[in-house]
C-alpha cells in the first residue's frame, strides 16, 4: 500500500513541538508494518542539508497557484531511518528564520496561509512527478489540511483513487486567515461556507480539512471524545459531530530508541529496571549540580514545557511558592513562552536558591537529563491532545503529576494508596489548589510510603509506549479506505 505522509515539521529535520516527533517516528513504524511510505515537508533554511545527506533531486518543478505558476526544487534523503523524505524548496516562503513565526520578534508570518497552501499543492505535484501514486495521503494539522479538499474535488485523474486521512494534533491551532487566500489556494467560492472553509468571514484551513477528509484521527481516544463537545472542540464541535462516524482517536507513541534510559547518550548515567535506584540517584545529583540545588535526597519535581496557558503554567505559578514554603522538596523548570511567566520563574531562582532552579529555553540534552534525574514530573495541562513528556517520564521512572485530560488521562494510571499500584498522580479540577494538593500527595507518598514509590516506578518503566500498536491501528484504517476504491 502506497502512503504519502505530509507534515510541516518532522524530527530531526525541523521541530517546533510534538508534531515533529510524531511525524518523525510514525512513518518508520508504518514502514515496519509493510507500508510503502514517502514523506514530504518544506525545505526550511534552517535545515542542515549536509548532516542528513539531503541532496537536490531536480529543479524547475511547477505548480499552478491561482492565476500564477510557482517554480520550485525538490530535495531528497533517506537519512537517518531509511525512509524516503522529500523536501520542497521554495525560498519565497521557506527561506526564513522560523517555521511559522519570526524567531526574534515571535510575530506569526502573515502569509502562512499562502505558504502552506503552496506546500500542499507542491507536495501532490511532486508525488506525480516521481510517479508515486498514493493509495492514502496522511496529512497533519491545518498546514496540510487543504490536501483532502484537493483530492475530493478530483482535479487530477492521477489521484482518482487516493483517499485521505487527517490527524488533528491540537485543535487549538486551526489556520484561520484572511479570505484573500481563496483564489491562490484554489478553494472554490462555493466551498467558502460555514460547514466547510468559512469561519466568521475568514478562511479556516483545519475546518476545511475536517469537512473533506475521508477519515479523521486525533492523538488519543480521550481527546477524540473531548473535541466532540464544548469547550474541547474550540468551535469545531458541531462540524465534528457531523463527522463523528469517521473520527477515531489513536494514542501517539514515543521514539523508544531516542527515549530509553538504558542507552540514552544524553544522560550522565544509564540505568534499567534492575539498576534504576542507583542510576536515578546519580542523575538527580547531576541535575542538582546543573541548577545549583542542594545535594539532598529530597524529592525533585520538574516541569519541561512551553510556558503558555495550555500547559497550565498559571496553575503552577500560583502554587509554586506555597509548595516551596511548605514542602520539603526541590523543583526545576525548563521551557520558554510567555514573557511574564518566564520573568516570574526566573525571579524565584535567587529567592529559593538551592531549592528551585529554571532554564528559560530548551535544550534536548538538558531535557533528557532532567527526565532521568527527577522523581516527579509536573504536567498540569488545561487540555492535552496526547502529550509525550508524561510517557517519557514513565519510561525513565519519573512519576508524572497530571491533570486528567486528553492523552494524560489515557496514559497515566492513578496511584492507589491501598495497593501501591499506579504510574502517577492525577487531579481534575482546573485550580492551583488541586495542583498544590496533588504535589503534596506525591511528596507525602515519597516520605511515608517509599515502598509504594518503588513499586510505581517499576510499573511505570514497564509501560509500552512504542508506536507498534498505534501503527497497526493506522494500517487497519488505511486498509479500510483502500478497500473503498479497490473492491
Short mmCIF file of C-alpha atoms in Angstrom, two decimals:
data_model
loop_
_atom_site.label_atom_id
_atom_site.label_comp_id
_atom_site.label_asym_id
_atom_site.label_seq_id
_atom_site.Cartn_x
_atom_site.Cartn_y
_atom_site.Cartn_z
CA UNK A 1 0.00 0.00 0.00
CA UNK A 2 1.38 3.41 -1.01
CA UNK A 3 1.24 6.04 1.74
CA UNK A 4 2.14 9.70 1.22
CA UNK A 5 2.74 11.36 4.60
CA UNK A 6 2.75 15.17 4.71
CA UNK A 7 3.80 17.34 7.63
CA UNK A 8 5.01 20.89 8.15
CA UNK A 9 7.70 19.68 10.55
CA UNK A 10 9.50 16.39 11.00
CA UNK A 11 12.15 15.44 13.56
CA UNK A 12 15.09 15.52 13.33
CA UNK A 13 14.98 17.94 10.37
CA UNK A 14 12.80 20.74 11.80
CA UNK A 15 10.89 20.89 15.06
CA UNK A 16 8.73 23.31 17.00
CA UNK A 17 6.77 20.77 19.04
CA UNK A 18 5.29 17.29 19.33
CA UNK A 19 4.05 17.25 15.72
CA UNK A 20 7.66 16.88 14.58
CA UNK A 21 8.30 13.97 16.94
CA UNK A 22 5.20 12.12 15.75
CA UNK A 23 5.97 12.85 12.09
CA UNK A 24 9.47 11.52 12.56
CA UNK A 25 8.53 8.29 14.34
CA UNK A 26 5.17 7.18 12.88
CA UNK A 27 6.34 6.75 9.24
CA UNK A 28 9.15 4.47 10.40
CA UNK A 29 6.68 2.35 12.40
CA UNK A 30 4.36 2.19 9.38
CA UNK A 31 7.20 1.06 7.14
CA UNK A 32 7.92 -1.79 9.55
CA UNK A 33 4.26 -2.79 9.14
CA UNK A 34 4.75 -3.12 5.39
CA UNK A 35 3.68 0.29 4.07
CA UNK A 36 5.48 1.77 1.07
CA UNK A 37 5.72 5.25 2.56
CA UNK A 38 7.13 8.52 1.32
CA UNK A 39 7.29 11.62 3.49
CA UNK A 40 7.30 15.28 2.40
CA UNK A 41 7.91 18.58 4.17
CA UNK A 42 9.11 22.11 3.30
CA UNK A 43 12.83 22.75 2.96
CA UNK A 44 13.34 25.41 5.61
CA UNK A 45 16.56 27.41 5.50
CA UNK A 46 17.43 26.13 8.99
CA UNK A 47 17.71 22.54 7.72
CA UNK A 48 21.19 21.03 7.92
CA UNK A 49 21.41 19.50 4.46
CA UNK A 50 24.93 18.11 4.86
CA UNK A 51 24.23 16.48 8.22
CA UNK A 52 21.34 14.44 6.80
CA UNK A 53 22.72 13.99 3.27
CA UNK A 54 19.88 15.98 1.77
CA UNK A 55 20.58 16.27 -1.95
CA UNK A 56 18.81 18.05 -4.77
CA UNK A 57 16.69 15.73 -6.87
CA UNK A 58 15.58 18.17 -9.57
CA UNK A 59 14.88 21.83 -10.37
CA UNK A 60 12.09 23.64 -12.21
CA UNK A 61 9.15 21.73 -10.81
CA UNK A 62 6.00 23.74 -11.37
CA UNK A 63 2.61 24.02 -9.75
CA UNK A 64 -0.26 26.35 -10.59
CA UNK A 65 -1.42 28.52 -7.69
CA UNK A 66 -4.44 30.60 -8.66
CA UNK A 67 -3.52 32.64 -11.71
CA UNK A 68 0.23 32.12 -11.44
CA UNK A 69 2.75 29.32 -11.80
CA UNK A 70 5.23 28.74 -8.98
CA UNK A 71 8.55 27.03 -9.74
CA UNK A 72 10.30 25.05 -7.01
CA UNK A 73 13.03 22.47 -6.43
CA UNK A 74 12.83 19.05 -4.81
CA UNK A 75 15.41 17.53 -2.48
CA UNK A 76 15.62 14.03 -1.03
CA UNK A 77 17.24 11.96 1.69
CA UNK A 78 16.82 8.51 3.19
CA UNK A 79 18.60 9.53 6.40
CA UNK A 80 18.51 8.76 9.26
CA UNK A 81 15.96 5.88 9.31
CA UNK A 82 15.85 4.67 5.71
CA UNK A 83 12.58 6.49 4.98
CA UNK A 84 12.31 8.41 1.70
CA UNK A 85 11.89 12.05 2.73
CA UNK A 86 11.30 14.71 0.08
CA UNK A 87 11.75 18.43 0.70
CA UNK A 88 10.05 21.22 -1.21
CA UNK A 89 12.44 24.15 -1.72
CA UNK A 90 10.74 27.47 -2.37
CA UNK A 91 12.74 30.31 -0.91
CA UNK A 92 9.95 32.84 -1.30
CA UNK A 93 8.12 31.07 1.51
CA UNK A 94 10.59 28.90 3.40
CA UNK A 95 13.89 30.80 3.49
CA UNK A 96 13.11 32.38 6.86
CA UNK A 97 14.44 32.30 10.42
CA UNK A 98 11.45 30.44 11.86
CA UNK A 99 8.90 27.84 10.84
CA UNK A 100 5.63 29.66 11.48
CA UNK A 101 6.80 32.92 13.04
CA UNK A 102 9.86 35.12 13.28
CA UNK A 103 12.08 33.58 15.96
CA UNK A 104 13.24 37.00 17.11
CA UNK A 105 10.01 39.04 17.19
CA UNK A 106 7.75 35.97 17.67
CA UNK A 107 5.31 37.51 15.20
CA UNK A 108 3.43 34.99 13.08
CA UNK A 109 4.13 35.20 9.35
CA UNK A 110 1.18 36.98 7.79
CA UNK A 111 1.34 34.84 4.64
CA UNK A 112 1.22 31.43 6.39
CA UNK A 113 -1.98 30.52 4.56
CA UNK A 114 -0.23 31.12 1.24
CA UNK A 115 2.92 29.27 2.36
CA UNK A 116 1.17 26.06 3.29
CA UNK A 117 -1.44 26.17 0.54
CA UNK A 118 1.54 26.20 -1.81
CA UNK A 119 3.19 23.32 0.05
CA UNK A 120 0.03 21.20 -0.19
CA UNK A 121 -0.24 21.56 -3.95
CA UNK A 122 3.52 21.29 -4.50
CA UNK A 123 3.64 18.05 -2.50
CA UNK A 124 0.92 16.46 -4.62
CA UNK A 125 2.66 17.66 -7.77
CA UNK A 126 5.92 16.12 -6.53
CA UNK A 127 4.23 12.77 -5.92
CA UNK A 128 3.07 12.79 -9.53
CA UNK A 129 6.47 13.92 -10.79
CA UNK A 130 8.22 10.98 -9.09
CA UNK A 131 5.45 8.60 -10.28
CA UNK A 132 4.33 7.74 -6.74
CA UNK A 133 0.57 7.30 -6.80
CA UNK A 134 -0.58 7.14 -3.17
CA UNK A 135 -3.44 4.98 -2.04
CA UNK A 136 -3.62 7.15 1.08
CA UNK A 137 -2.42 10.68 1.75
CA UNK A 138 -1.99 11.16 5.51
CA UNK A 139 -1.95 14.87 6.44
CA UNK A 140 -1.33 16.52 9.78
CA UNK A 141 -2.92 19.64 11.27
CA UNK A 142 -4.00 22.81 9.47
CA UNK A 143 -0.79 23.25 7.50
CA UNK A 144 -1.59 20.27 5.26
CA UNK A 145 -5.38 20.20 5.68
CA UNK A 146 -6.00 21.62 2.19
CA UNK A 147 -4.98 18.29 0.64
CA UNK A 148 -8.21 16.36 1.43
CA UNK A 149 -10.16 19.13 -0.29
CA UNK A 150 -7.95 18.99 -3.40
CA UNK A 151 -8.35 15.21 -3.58
CA UNK A 152 -12.10 15.32 -3.02
CA UNK A 153 -12.51 17.78 -5.90
CA UNK A 154 -10.97 15.22 -8.30
CA UNK A 155 -8.88 17.89 -10.02
CA UNK A 156 -6.27 15.39 -11.21
CA UNK A 157 -7.03 11.87 -12.53
CA UNK A 158 -3.63 10.74 -11.21
CA UNK A 159 -5.19 10.77 -7.72
CA UNK A 160 -8.54 9.31 -8.79
CA UNK A 161 -8.47 6.51 -6.19
CA UNK A 162 -6.47 8.30 -3.49
CA UNK A 163 -8.11 8.58 -0.06
CA UNK A 164 -7.18 10.98 2.74
CA UNK A 165 -6.60 10.81 6.49
CA UNK A 166 -6.35 14.00 8.56
CA UNK A 167 -4.76 13.81 12.00
CA UNK A 168 -5.61 16.63 14.42
CA UNK A 169 -2.69 17.01 16.81
CA UNK A 170 -4.05 20.11 18.54
CA UNK A 171 -7.39 21.62 17.60
CA UNK A 172 -6.35 24.87 19.23
CA UNK A 173 -4.33 25.66 16.10
CA UNK A 174 -6.73 25.91 13.15
CA UNK A 175 -5.04 28.05 10.49
CA UNK A 176 -7.52 30.94 10.37
CA UNK A 177 -6.52 33.63 7.87
CA UNK A 178 -7.85 36.35 5.59
CA UNK A 179 -10.15 35.15 2.81
CA UNK A 180 -7.86 36.74 0.22
CA UNK A 181 -6.05 33.38 0.02
CA UNK A 182 -9.06 31.62 -1.56
CA UNK A 183 -8.07 32.07 -5.21
CA UNK A 184 -4.38 31.33 -4.64
CA UNK A 185 -5.21 28.16 -2.73
CA UNK A 186 -7.71 27.06 -5.37
CA UNK A 187 -10.68 26.98 -2.99
CA UNK A 188 -13.96 27.33 -4.88
CA UNK A 189 -16.05 30.23 -3.62
CA UNK A 190 -18.95 27.78 -3.32
CA UNK A 191 -16.98 25.99 -0.60
CA UNK A 192 -16.43 29.17 1.37
CA UNK A 193 -19.34 28.38 3.65
CA UNK A 194 -19.82 27.68 7.39
CA UNK A 195 -19.79 23.88 7.02
CA UNK A 196 -16.51 23.96 5.08
CA UNK A 197 -13.85 26.70 4.99
CA UNK A 198 -15.70 29.83 6.16
CA UNK A 199 -15.14 30.99 9.74
CA UNK A 200 -16.74 34.38 10.51
CA UNK A 201 -15.61 35.77 7.18
CA UNK A 202 -12.16 34.25 7.29
CA UNK A 203 -10.66 31.04 5.92
CA UNK A 204 -10.24 28.18 8.41
CA UNK A 205 -7.96 25.58 6.84
CA UNK A 206 -8.39 22.93 9.52
CA UNK A 207 -12.15 23.28 9.25
CA UNK A 208 -11.94 22.59 5.52
CA UNK A 209 -9.79 19.54 6.20
CA UNK A 210 -12.34 18.17 8.67
CA UNK A 211 -15.14 18.73 6.17
CA UNK A 212 -13.45 16.94 3.26
CA UNK A 213 -11.10 14.28 4.72
CA UNK A 214 -12.19 10.68 4.27
CA UNK A 215 -11.14 9.82 7.83
CA UNK A 216 -10.17 12.00 10.79
CA UNK A 217 -7.96 10.89 13.65
CA UNK A 218 -6.75 12.51 16.84
CA UNK A 219 -3.81 11.58 19.01
CA UNK A 220 -5.60 9.90 21.91
CA UNK A 221 -9.00 8.24 22.48
CA UNK A 222 -9.91 10.67 25.29
CA UNK A 223 -9.12 13.70 23.13
CA UNK A 224 -11.36 12.31 20.37
CA UNK A 225 -14.22 12.40 22.87
CA UNK A 226 -13.35 15.85 24.21
CA UNK A 227 -13.31 17.63 20.85
CA UNK A 228 -16.87 16.50 20.11
CA UNK A 229 -18.18 18.93 22.73
CA UNK A 230 -17.62 22.32 24.27
CA UNK A 231 -15.05 23.61 25.16
CA UNK A 232 -12.81 20.85 23.79
CA UNK A 233 -13.91 21.33 20.19
CA UNK A 234 -12.93 25.01 20.23
CA UNK A 235 -15.68 25.96 17.82
CA UNK A 236 -15.37 22.81 15.69
CA UNK A 237 -17.63 20.58 17.78
CA UNK A 238 -20.68 20.96 15.54
CA UNK A 239 -18.77 20.01 12.39
CA UNK A 240 -17.03 17.15 14.20
CA UNK A 241 -20.37 15.84 15.40
CA UNK A 242 -21.40 15.60 11.73
CA UNK A 243 -18.20 13.62 11.03
CA UNK A 244 -18.38 11.56 14.23
CA UNK A 245 -18.59 8.24 12.37
CA UNK A 246 -15.28 9.00 10.66
CA UNK A 247 -13.45 10.23 13.79
CA UNK A 248 -11.10 7.98 15.77
CA UNK A 249 -8.50 8.52 18.49
CA UNK A 250 -5.22 6.62 18.21
CA UNK A 251 -2.74 7.17 21.01
CA UNK A 252 0.61 8.59 19.97
CA UNK A 253 3.69 6.56 20.66
CA UNK A 254 7.20 7.68 21.53
CA UNK A 255 10.56 7.03 19.94
CA UNK A 256 11.85 4.26 22.20
CA UNK A 257 15.32 4.44 20.68
CA UNK A 258 15.64 8.16 21.44
CA UNK A 259 13.98 7.86 24.85
CA UNK A 260 15.48 4.85 26.59
CA UNK A 261 17.31 5.28 29.93
CA UNK A 262 19.40 2.16 29.36
CA UNK A 263 21.01 3.52 26.18
CA UNK A 264 20.38 7.30 26.26
CA UNK A 265 23.65 9.04 25.41
CA UNK A 266 22.29 12.39 26.59
CA UNK A 267 22.18 11.45 30.28
CA UNK A 268 25.06 11.07 32.71
CA UNK A 269 24.26 7.56 33.91
CA UNK A 270 22.32 4.85 32.12
CA UNK A 271 20.01 2.55 34.05
CA UNK A 272 17.26 -0.02 33.63
CA UNK A 273 14.70 -1.86 35.73
CA UNK A 274 17.44 -3.60 37.71
CA UNK A 275 19.61 -0.55 38.33
CA UNK A 276 17.18 2.38 38.47
CA UNK A 277 17.71 3.16 42.17
CA UNK A 278 21.40 3.90 41.76
CA UNK A 279 21.01 5.33 38.26
CA UNK A 280 18.31 7.82 39.17
CA UNK A 281 20.18 8.90 42.30
CA UNK A 282 23.29 9.69 40.25
CA UNK A 283 21.27 11.52 37.62
CA UNK A 284 19.48 13.51 40.33
CA UNK A 285 22.85 14.63 41.65
CA UNK A 286 23.79 15.74 38.12
CA UNK A 287 20.59 17.81 37.84
CA UNK A 288 21.25 19.35 41.25
CA UNK A 289 24.69 20.41 40.02
CA UNK A 290 23.25 21.97 36.85
CA UNK A 291 20.68 24.05 38.75
CA UNK A 292 22.80 24.81 41.85
CA UNK A 293 20.48 22.87 44.11
CA UNK A 294 21.42 21.47 47.48
CA UNK A 295 22.77 17.94 47.37
CA UNK A 296 19.94 16.20 49.17
CA UNK A 297 17.65 13.21 48.82
CA UNK A 298 14.54 15.36 48.98
CA UNK A 299 12.10 14.64 46.14
CA UNK A 300 12.90 16.51 42.94
CA UNK A 301 9.92 17.75 40.89
CA UNK A 302 10.38 19.02 37.34
CA UNK A 303 8.44 20.59 34.51
CA UNK A 304 9.59 20.75 30.87
CA UNK A 305 7.09 22.62 28.74
CA UNK A 306 6.19 25.57 26.58
CA UNK A 307 5.36 28.22 29.17
CA UNK A 308 1.94 29.00 27.74
CA UNK A 309 -1.60 28.91 29.06
CA UNK A 310 -2.48 25.50 27.60
CA UNK A 311 0.23 23.84 29.69
CA UNK A 312 -1.31 25.05 32.94
CA UNK A 313 1.62 27.28 33.83
CA UNK A 314 -0.67 29.69 35.67
CA UNK A 315 -1.72 26.87 38.00
CA UNK A 316 1.90 26.12 38.80
CA UNK A 317 2.82 29.79 39.11
CA UNK A 318 0.02 30.34 41.64
CA UNK A 319 1.04 27.44 43.88
CA UNK A 320 4.80 27.30 43.32
CA UNK A 321 5.84 29.45 46.28
CA UNK A 322 3.37 27.80 48.66
CA UNK A 323 4.86 24.45 47.67
CA UNK A 324 8.43 25.68 48.17
CA UNK A 325 7.49 27.27 51.50
CA UNK A 326 5.61 24.33 52.99
CA UNK A 327 7.09 21.14 51.49
CA UNK A 328 10.50 19.52 51.77
CA UNK A 329 11.27 19.23 48.07
CA UNK A 330 13.11 20.74 45.11
CA UNK A 331 11.68 21.97 41.79
CA UNK A 332 13.23 22.70 38.39
CA UNK A 333 11.56 24.16 35.30
CA UNK A 334 12.78 24.07 31.69
CA UNK A 335 10.94 25.96 28.97
CA UNK A 336 10.13 29.25 27.32
CA UNK A 337 6.98 31.11 26.37
CA UNK A 338 5.01 33.98 27.85
CA UNK A 339 7.36 36.75 28.98
CA UNK A 340 5.60 37.38 32.29
CA UNK A 341 5.76 33.71 33.25
CA UNK A 342 9.41 33.46 32.26
CA UNK A 343 10.27 36.52 34.35
CA UNK A 344 8.39 35.22 37.38
CA UNK A 345 10.02 31.81 37.36
CA UNK A 346 13.45 33.36 36.81
CA UNK A 347 12.98 35.67 39.79
CA UNK A 348 12.49 32.72 42.11
CA UNK A 349 15.91 31.21 41.39
CA UNK A 350 17.62 33.66 43.76
CA UNK A 351 14.81 33.79 46.31
CA UNK A 352 14.82 29.99 46.64
CA UNK A 353 18.48 29.33 45.88
CA UNK A 354 19.29 25.68 46.44
CA UNK A 355 15.65 24.65 46.30
CA UNK A 356 14.44 25.93 42.93
CA UNK A 357 16.04 26.34 39.52
CA UNK A 358 14.91 27.16 36.00
CA UNK A 359 16.28 27.33 32.49
CA UNK A 360 14.50 29.64 30.06
CA UNK A 361 14.79 28.00 26.66
CA UNK A 362 15.06 24.43 25.50
CA UNK A 363 17.99 22.05 25.12
CA UNK A 364 17.44 18.43 24.14
CA UNK A 365 20.32 17.17 26.28
CA UNK A 366 19.03 19.05 29.31
CA UNK A 367 15.50 17.72 28.80
CA UNK A 368 16.75 14.15 28.82
CA UNK A 369 18.91 14.73 31.92
CA UNK A 370 16.06 16.34 33.85
CA UNK A 371 13.74 13.46 32.97
CA UNK A 372 16.32 10.96 34.19
CA UNK A 373 17.15 12.82 37.41
CA UNK A 374 13.68 13.80 38.62
CA UNK A 375 11.43 11.89 40.96
CA UNK A 376 8.21 13.52 39.75
CA UNK A 377 7.18 15.34 36.56
CA UNK A 378 4.54 18.11 36.74
CA UNK A 379 2.13 18.37 33.79
CA UNK A 380 -0.99 20.37 34.79
CA UNK A 381 -2.31 20.98 31.26
CA UNK A 382 -5.65 22.70 30.78
CA UNK A 383 -6.04 20.41 27.78
CA UNK A 384 -3.58 17.95 26.26
CA UNK A 385 -4.40 16.13 23.00
CA UNK A 386 -1.87 13.42 23.79
CA UNK A 387 1.30 14.68 25.41
CA UNK A 388 4.66 12.98 25.17
CA UNK A 389 6.51 14.07 28.31
CA UNK A 390 4.29 12.05 30.62
CA UNK A 391 5.25 8.96 28.59
CA UNK A 392 8.95 9.87 28.53
CA UNK A 393 8.75 10.35 32.29
CA UNK A 394 7.27 6.94 32.99
CA UNK A 395 9.84 5.18 30.82
CA UNK A 396 12.53 6.97 32.88
CA UNK A 397 10.91 6.03 36.20
CA UNK A 398 9.80 9.61 36.86
CA UNK A 399 6.22 9.61 38.14
CA UNK A 400 4.01 12.20 36.42
CA UNK A 401 1.62 14.54 38.22
CA UNK A 402 -1.07 15.34 35.65
CA UNK A 403 -4.49 16.80 35.18
CA UNK A 404 -6.72 14.01 33.85
CA UNK A 405 -7.44 15.34 30.38
CA UNK A 406 -6.85 14.02 26.86
CA UNK A 407 -3.86 11.75 26.50
CA UNK A 408 -2.84 12.35 30.11
CA UNK A 409 -5.98 10.52 31.20
CA UNK A 410 -5.25 7.70 28.75
CA UNK A 411 -1.59 7.12 29.61
CA UNK A 412 -1.23 7.67 33.37
CA UNK A 413 -2.60 5.17 35.91
CA UNK A 414 -3.59 6.97 39.09
CA UNK A 415 -1.92 5.93 42.34
CA UNK A 416 -3.91 3.59 44.56
CA UNK A 417 -2.89 4.02 48.20
CA UNK A 418 -4.40 0.65 49.15
CA UNK A 419 -2.38 -1.45 46.72
CA UNK A 420 0.59 0.80 45.94
CA UNK A 421 -0.10 0.45 42.23
CA UNK A 422 -0.20 3.17 39.61
CA UNK A 423 2.20 5.12 37.45
CA UNK A 424 1.45 8.69 38.58
CA UNK A 425 -0.81 11.11 40.42
CA UNK A 426 -3.91 12.71 38.88
CA UNK A 427 -6.17 15.66 39.61
CA UNK A 428 -9.10 17.03 37.60
CA UNK A 429 -10.11 20.50 38.80
CA UNK A 430 -8.55 23.41 36.91
CA UNK A 431 -7.25 25.10 40.06
CA UNK A 432 -3.92 25.84 41.70
CA UNK A 433 -5.29 24.33 44.92
CA UNK A 434 -5.87 20.98 43.18
CA UNK A 435 -2.32 21.05 41.80
CA UNK A 436 -0.90 22.05 45.19
CA UNK A 437 -2.72 19.18 46.91
CA UNK A 438 -1.60 16.65 44.30
CA UNK A 439 2.04 17.72 44.58
CA UNK A 440 1.59 17.37 48.34
CA UNK A 441 0.10 13.90 47.84
CA UNK A 442 3.12 12.81 45.81
CA UNK A 443 5.53 14.45 48.27
CA UNK A 444 3.93 12.72 51.26
CA UNK A 445 3.97 9.37 49.47
CA UNK A 446 7.70 9.80 48.81
CA UNK A 447 8.39 10.13 52.53
CA UNK A 448 5.65 7.99 54.09
CA UNK A 449 5.31 5.08 51.64
CA UNK A 450 8.66 4.74 49.83
CA UNK A 451 7.91 1.12 49.04
CA UNK A 452 4.91 2.31 47.00
CA UNK A 453 7.08 4.77 45.10
CA UNK A 454 9.46 1.96 44.17
CA UNK A 455 6.56 -0.25 43.08
CA UNK A 456 5.13 2.55 40.95
CA UNK A 457 8.49 3.22 39.30
CA UNK A 458 8.74 -0.43 38.26
CA UNK A 459 5.20 -0.38 36.88
CA UNK A 460 5.86 2.87 35.04
CA UNK A 461 9.10 1.68 33.45
CA UNK A 462 7.34 -1.45 32.19
CA UNK A 463 4.75 0.55 30.20
CA UNK A 464 4.88 0.03 26.44
CA UNK A 465 4.57 3.39 24.71
CA UNK A 466 6.14 2.29 21.44
CA UNK A 467 4.47 3.04 18.12
CA UNK A 468 3.84 -0.65 17.40
CA UNK A 469 0.18 -0.81 18.48
CA UNK A 470 -0.83 2.58 17.05
CA UNK A 471 0.91 1.88 13.75
CA UNK A 472 -1.15 -1.28 13.39
CA UNK A 473 -4.33 0.71 14.08
CA UNK A 474 -3.37 3.21 11.38
CA UNK A 475 -2.68 0.37 8.96
CA UNK A 476 -6.15 -1.00 9.68
CA UNK A 477 -7.65 2.39 8.91
CA UNK A 478 -5.65 2.62 5.67
CA UNK A 479 -6.83 -0.84 4.63
CA UNK A 480 -10.45 0.15 5.27
CA UNK A 481 -10.06 3.18 3.00
CA UNK A 482 -8.15 1.20 0.37
CA UNK A 483 -10.99 -1.27 0.14
CA UNK A 484 -13.40 1.52 -0.83
CA UNK A 485 -11.69 2.11 -4.14
CA UNK A 486 -10.22 -1.34 -4.87
CA UNK A 487 -13.16 -3.69 -4.40
#
